[in-house]
PDB file of C-alpha atoms in Angstrom:
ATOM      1  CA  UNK A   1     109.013 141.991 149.289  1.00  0.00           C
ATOM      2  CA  UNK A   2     109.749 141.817 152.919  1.00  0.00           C
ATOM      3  CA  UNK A   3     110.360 138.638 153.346  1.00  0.00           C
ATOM      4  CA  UNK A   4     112.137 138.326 150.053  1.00  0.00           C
ATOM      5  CA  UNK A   5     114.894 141.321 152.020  1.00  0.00           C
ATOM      6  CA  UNK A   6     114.539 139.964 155.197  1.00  0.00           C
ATOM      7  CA  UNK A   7     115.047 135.563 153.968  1.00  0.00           C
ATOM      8  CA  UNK A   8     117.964 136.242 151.205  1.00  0.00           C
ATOM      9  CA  UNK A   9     119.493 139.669 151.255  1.00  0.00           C
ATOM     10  CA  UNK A  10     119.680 139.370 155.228  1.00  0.00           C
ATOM     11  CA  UNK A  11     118.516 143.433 156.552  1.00  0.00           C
ATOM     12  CA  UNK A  12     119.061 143.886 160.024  1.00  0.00           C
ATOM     13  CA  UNK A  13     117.196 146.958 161.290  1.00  0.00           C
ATOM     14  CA  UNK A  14     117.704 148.368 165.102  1.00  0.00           C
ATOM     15  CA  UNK A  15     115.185 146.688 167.596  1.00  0.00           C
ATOM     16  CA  UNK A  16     113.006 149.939 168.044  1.00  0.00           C
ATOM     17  CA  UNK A  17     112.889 150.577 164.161  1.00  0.00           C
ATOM     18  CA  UNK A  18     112.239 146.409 163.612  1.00  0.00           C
ATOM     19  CA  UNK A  19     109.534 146.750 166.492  1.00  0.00           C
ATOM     20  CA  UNK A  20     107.585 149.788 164.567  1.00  0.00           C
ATOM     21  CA  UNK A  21     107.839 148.051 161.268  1.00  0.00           C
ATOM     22  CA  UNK A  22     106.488 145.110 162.727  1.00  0.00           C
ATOM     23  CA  UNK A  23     103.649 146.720 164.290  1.00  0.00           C
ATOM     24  CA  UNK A  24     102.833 148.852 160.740  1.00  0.00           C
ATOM     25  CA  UNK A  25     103.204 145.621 158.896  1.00  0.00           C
ATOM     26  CA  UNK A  26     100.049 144.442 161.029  1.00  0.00           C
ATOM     27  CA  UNK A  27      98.335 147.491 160.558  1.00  0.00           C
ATOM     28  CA  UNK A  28      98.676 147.489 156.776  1.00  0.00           C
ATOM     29  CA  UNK A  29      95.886 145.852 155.675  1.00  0.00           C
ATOM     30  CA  UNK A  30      93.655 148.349 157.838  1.00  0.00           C
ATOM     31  CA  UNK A  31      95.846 151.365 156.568  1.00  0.00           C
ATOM     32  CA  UNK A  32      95.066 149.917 152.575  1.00  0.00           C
ATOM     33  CA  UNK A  33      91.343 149.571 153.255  1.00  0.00           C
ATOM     34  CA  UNK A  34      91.208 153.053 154.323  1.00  0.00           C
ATOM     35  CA  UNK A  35      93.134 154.452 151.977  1.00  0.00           C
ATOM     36  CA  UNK A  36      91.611 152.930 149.009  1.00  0.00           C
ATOM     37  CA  UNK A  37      87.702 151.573 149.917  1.00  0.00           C
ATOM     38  CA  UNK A  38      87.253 154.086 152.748  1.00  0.00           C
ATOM     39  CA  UNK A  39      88.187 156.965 151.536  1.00  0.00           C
ATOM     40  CA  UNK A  40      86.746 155.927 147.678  1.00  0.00           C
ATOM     41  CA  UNK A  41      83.664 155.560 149.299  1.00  0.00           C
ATOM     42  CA  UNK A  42      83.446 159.460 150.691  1.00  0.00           C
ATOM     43  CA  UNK A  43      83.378 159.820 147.321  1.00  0.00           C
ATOM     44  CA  UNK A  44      80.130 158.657 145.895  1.00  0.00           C
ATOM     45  CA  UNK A  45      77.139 160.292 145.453  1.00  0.00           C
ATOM     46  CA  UNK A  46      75.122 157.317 147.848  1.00  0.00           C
ATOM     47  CA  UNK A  47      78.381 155.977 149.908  1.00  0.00           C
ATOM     48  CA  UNK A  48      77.228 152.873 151.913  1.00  0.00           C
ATOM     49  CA  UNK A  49      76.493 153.166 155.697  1.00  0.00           C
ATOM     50  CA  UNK A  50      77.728 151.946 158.185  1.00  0.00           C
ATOM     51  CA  UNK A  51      80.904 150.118 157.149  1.00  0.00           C
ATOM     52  CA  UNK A  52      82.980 152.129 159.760  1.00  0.00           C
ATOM     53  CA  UNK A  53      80.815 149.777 162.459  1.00  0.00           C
ATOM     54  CA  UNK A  54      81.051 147.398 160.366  1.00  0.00           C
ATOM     55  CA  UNK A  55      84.899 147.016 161.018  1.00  0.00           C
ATOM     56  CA  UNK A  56      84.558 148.223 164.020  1.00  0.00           C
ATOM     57  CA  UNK A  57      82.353 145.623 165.327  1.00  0.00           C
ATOM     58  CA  UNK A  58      83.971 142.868 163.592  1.00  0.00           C
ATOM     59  CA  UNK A  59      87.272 143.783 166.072  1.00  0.00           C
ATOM     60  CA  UNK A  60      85.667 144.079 168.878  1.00  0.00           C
ATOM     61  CA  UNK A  61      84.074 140.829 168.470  1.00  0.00           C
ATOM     62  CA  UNK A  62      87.098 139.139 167.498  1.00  0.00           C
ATOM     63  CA  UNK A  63      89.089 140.393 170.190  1.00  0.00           C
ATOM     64  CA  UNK A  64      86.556 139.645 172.797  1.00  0.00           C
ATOM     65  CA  UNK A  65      84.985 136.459 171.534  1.00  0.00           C
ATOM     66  CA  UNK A  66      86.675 134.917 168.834  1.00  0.00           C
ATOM     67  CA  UNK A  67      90.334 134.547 169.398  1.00  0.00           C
ATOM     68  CA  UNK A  68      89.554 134.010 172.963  1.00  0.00           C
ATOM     69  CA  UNK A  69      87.283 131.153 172.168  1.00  0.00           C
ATOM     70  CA  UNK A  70      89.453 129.458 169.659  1.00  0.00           C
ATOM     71  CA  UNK A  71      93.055 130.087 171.816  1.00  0.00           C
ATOM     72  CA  UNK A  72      91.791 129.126 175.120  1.00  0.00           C
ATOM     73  CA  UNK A  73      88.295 126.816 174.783  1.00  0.00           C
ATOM     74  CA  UNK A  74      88.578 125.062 171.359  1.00  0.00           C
ATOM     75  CA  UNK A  75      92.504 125.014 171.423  1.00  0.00           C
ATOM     76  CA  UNK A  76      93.015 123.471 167.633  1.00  0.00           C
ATOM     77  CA  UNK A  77      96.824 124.240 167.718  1.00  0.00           C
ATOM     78  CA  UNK A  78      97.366 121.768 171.054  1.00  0.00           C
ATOM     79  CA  UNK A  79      95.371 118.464 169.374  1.00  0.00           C
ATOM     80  CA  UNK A  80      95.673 118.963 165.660  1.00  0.00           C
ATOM     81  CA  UNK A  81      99.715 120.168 165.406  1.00  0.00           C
ATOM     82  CA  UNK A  82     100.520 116.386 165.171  1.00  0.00           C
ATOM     83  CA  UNK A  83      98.010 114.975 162.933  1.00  0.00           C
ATOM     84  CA  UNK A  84      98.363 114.812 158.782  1.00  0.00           C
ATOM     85  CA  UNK A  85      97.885 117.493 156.435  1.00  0.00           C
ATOM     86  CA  UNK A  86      94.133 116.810 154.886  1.00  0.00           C
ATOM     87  CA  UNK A  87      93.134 116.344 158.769  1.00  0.00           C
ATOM     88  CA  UNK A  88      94.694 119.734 160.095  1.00  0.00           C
ATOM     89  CA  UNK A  89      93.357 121.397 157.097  1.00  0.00           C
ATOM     90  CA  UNK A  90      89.344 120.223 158.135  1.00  0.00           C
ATOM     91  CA  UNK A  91      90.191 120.671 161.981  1.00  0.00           C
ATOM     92  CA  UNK A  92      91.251 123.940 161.635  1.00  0.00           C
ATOM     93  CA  UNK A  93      88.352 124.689 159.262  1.00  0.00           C
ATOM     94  CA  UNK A  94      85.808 123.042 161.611  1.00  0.00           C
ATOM     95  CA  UNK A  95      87.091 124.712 164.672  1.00  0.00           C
ATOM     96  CA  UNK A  96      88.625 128.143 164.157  1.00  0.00           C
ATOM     97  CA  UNK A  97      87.062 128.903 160.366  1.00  0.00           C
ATOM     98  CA  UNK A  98      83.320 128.115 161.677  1.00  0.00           C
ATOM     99  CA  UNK A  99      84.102 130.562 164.512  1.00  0.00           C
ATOM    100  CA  UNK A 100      85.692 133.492 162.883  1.00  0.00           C
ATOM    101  CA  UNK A 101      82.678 132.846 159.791  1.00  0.00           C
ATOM    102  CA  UNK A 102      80.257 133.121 162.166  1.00  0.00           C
ATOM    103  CA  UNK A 103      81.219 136.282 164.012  1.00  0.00           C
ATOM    104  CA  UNK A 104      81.736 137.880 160.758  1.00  0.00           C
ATOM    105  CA  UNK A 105      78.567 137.422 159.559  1.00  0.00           C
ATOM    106  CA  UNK A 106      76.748 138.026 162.117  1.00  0.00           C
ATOM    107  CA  UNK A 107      78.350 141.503 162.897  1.00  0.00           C
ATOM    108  CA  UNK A 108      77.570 141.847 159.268  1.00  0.00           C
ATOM    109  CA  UNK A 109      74.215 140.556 158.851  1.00  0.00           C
ATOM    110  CA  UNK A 110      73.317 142.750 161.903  1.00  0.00           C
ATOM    111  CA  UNK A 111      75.033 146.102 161.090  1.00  0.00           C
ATOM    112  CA  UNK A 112      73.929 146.577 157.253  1.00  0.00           C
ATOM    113  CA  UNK A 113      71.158 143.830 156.984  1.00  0.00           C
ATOM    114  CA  UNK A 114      68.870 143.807 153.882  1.00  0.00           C
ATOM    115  CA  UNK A 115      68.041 147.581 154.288  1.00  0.00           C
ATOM    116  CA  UNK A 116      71.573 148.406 153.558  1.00  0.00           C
ATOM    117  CA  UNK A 117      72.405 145.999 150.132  1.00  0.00           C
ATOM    118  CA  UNK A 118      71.018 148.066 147.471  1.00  0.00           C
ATOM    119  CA  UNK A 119      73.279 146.341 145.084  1.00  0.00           C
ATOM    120  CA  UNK A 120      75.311 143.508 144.882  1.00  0.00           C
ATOM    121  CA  UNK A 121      78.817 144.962 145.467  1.00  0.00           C
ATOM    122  CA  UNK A 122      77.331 146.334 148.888  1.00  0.00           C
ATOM    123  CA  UNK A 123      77.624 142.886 150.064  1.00  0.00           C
ATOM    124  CA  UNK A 124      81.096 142.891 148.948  1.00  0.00           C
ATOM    125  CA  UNK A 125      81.810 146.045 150.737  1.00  0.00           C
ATOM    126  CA  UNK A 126      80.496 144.675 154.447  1.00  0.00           C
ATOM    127  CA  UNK A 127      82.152 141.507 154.002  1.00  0.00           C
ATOM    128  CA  UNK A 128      85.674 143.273 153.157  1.00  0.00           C
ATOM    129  CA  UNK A 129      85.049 145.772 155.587  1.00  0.00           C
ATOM    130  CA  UNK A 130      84.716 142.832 158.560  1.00  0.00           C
ATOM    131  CA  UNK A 131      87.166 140.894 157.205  1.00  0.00           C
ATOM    132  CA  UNK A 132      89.731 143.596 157.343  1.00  0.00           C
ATOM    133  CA  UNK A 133      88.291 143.915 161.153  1.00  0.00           C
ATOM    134  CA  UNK A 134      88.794 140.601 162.105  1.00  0.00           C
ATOM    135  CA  UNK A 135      92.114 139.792 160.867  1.00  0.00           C
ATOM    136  CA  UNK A 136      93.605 143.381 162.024  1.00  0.00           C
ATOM    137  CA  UNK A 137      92.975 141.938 165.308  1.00  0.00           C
ATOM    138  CA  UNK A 138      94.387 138.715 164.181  1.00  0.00           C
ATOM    139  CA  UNK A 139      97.297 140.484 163.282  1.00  0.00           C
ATOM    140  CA  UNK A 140      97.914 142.366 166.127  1.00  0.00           C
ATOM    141  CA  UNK A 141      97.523 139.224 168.526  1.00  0.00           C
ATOM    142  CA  UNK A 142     100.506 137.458 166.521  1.00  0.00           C
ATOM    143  CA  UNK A 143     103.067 140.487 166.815  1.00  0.00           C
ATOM    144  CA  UNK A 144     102.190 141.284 170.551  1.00  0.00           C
ATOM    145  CA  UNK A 145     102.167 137.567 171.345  1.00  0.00           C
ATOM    146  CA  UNK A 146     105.172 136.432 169.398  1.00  0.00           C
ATOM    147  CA  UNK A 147     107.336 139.228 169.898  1.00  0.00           C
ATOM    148  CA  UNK A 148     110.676 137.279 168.538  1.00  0.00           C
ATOM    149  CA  UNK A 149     108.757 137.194 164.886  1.00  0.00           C
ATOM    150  CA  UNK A 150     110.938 139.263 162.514  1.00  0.00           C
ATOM    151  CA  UNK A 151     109.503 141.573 159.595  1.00  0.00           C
ATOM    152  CA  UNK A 152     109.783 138.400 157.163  1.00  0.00           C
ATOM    153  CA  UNK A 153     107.058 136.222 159.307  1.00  0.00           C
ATOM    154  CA  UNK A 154     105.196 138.767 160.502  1.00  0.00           C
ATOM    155  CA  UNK A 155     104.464 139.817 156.420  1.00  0.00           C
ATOM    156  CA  UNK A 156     103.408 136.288 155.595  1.00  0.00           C
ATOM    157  CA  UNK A 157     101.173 135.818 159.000  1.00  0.00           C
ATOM    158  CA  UNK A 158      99.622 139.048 157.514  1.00  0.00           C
ATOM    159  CA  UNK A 159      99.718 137.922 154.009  1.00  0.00           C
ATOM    160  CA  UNK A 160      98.148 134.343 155.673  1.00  0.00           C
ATOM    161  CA  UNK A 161      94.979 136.570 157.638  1.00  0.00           C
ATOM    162  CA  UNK A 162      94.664 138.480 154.806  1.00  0.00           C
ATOM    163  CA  UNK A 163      94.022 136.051 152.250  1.00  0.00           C
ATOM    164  CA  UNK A 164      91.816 133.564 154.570  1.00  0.00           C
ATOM    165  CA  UNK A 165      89.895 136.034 155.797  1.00  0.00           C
ATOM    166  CA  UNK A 166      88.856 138.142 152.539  1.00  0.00           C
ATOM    167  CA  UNK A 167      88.102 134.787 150.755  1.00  0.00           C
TER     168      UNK A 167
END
């Protein structure tokens, strides 16, 4: 919807309003998780522990080791912007998917482990929970490095980190 009224109907917000909707636009896949998983899973009779450090962990890690290692070691975006489609699709899959897979399951495997999964959806739960981790830091590294990015790319950089990383 947002960049459906930012692309064709053409909104133009003030700067300090466009800034703040930028920045909640990032934050909205965090704000959904909490509103409906989190806060569902207070709920329950048994809710699942730890998914709090879960996320948690699975920003921390991102923001200190995996964006760092992909932007400034592996650097995908200076050698594979030229090449063809099928070959920036594996690069990018071989380089910053392995990483970001990686971190996330380790923080994972680590924080709930096998004492944790009772049932299968618990697995589901973790995963979602550092996914939602991950790509909130994702997120907030594109709008604080690309500050020029309007509403309309910001919600499908979002919509991009959201559906990568919960698949």
């Amino acid at each position: 919807v947002t960049f459906v009224v930012y692309q064709f109907i053409g909104l133009n917000l003030p700067e300090l309003v466009e800034s703040g909707f930028v920045l909640i636009l990032a934050l909205l896949p965090l704000i959904l998780w909490i509103l409906f998983s989190r806060f569902a899973e207070t709920r329950v009779p048994v809710p699942r522990v730890g998914l709090n450090t879960t996320l948690g962990l699975s920003a921390l890690a991102a923001a200190a080791i995996g964006v760092p290692l992909v932007n400034t070691v592996i650097q995908p975006s200076d050698w594979l912007s030229l090449e063809s489609a099928p070959t920036r699709i594996f690069g990018y899959m071989l380089t910053a998917g392995i990483v970001q897979e990686f971190i996330k399951f380790m923080v994972v495997r680590y924080v709930s482990g096998p004492r944790a999964l009772r049932i299968r959806e618990d697995s589901i739960a973790y995963c979602i929970a550092s996914a939602v981790g991950y790509m909130t830091v994702l997120n907030l590294f594109y709008v604080f490095n690309h500050p020029a990015a309007g509403p309309d790319m910001v919600s499908l950089r979002v919509l991009h980190y959201m559906s990568i990383n919960v698949a």
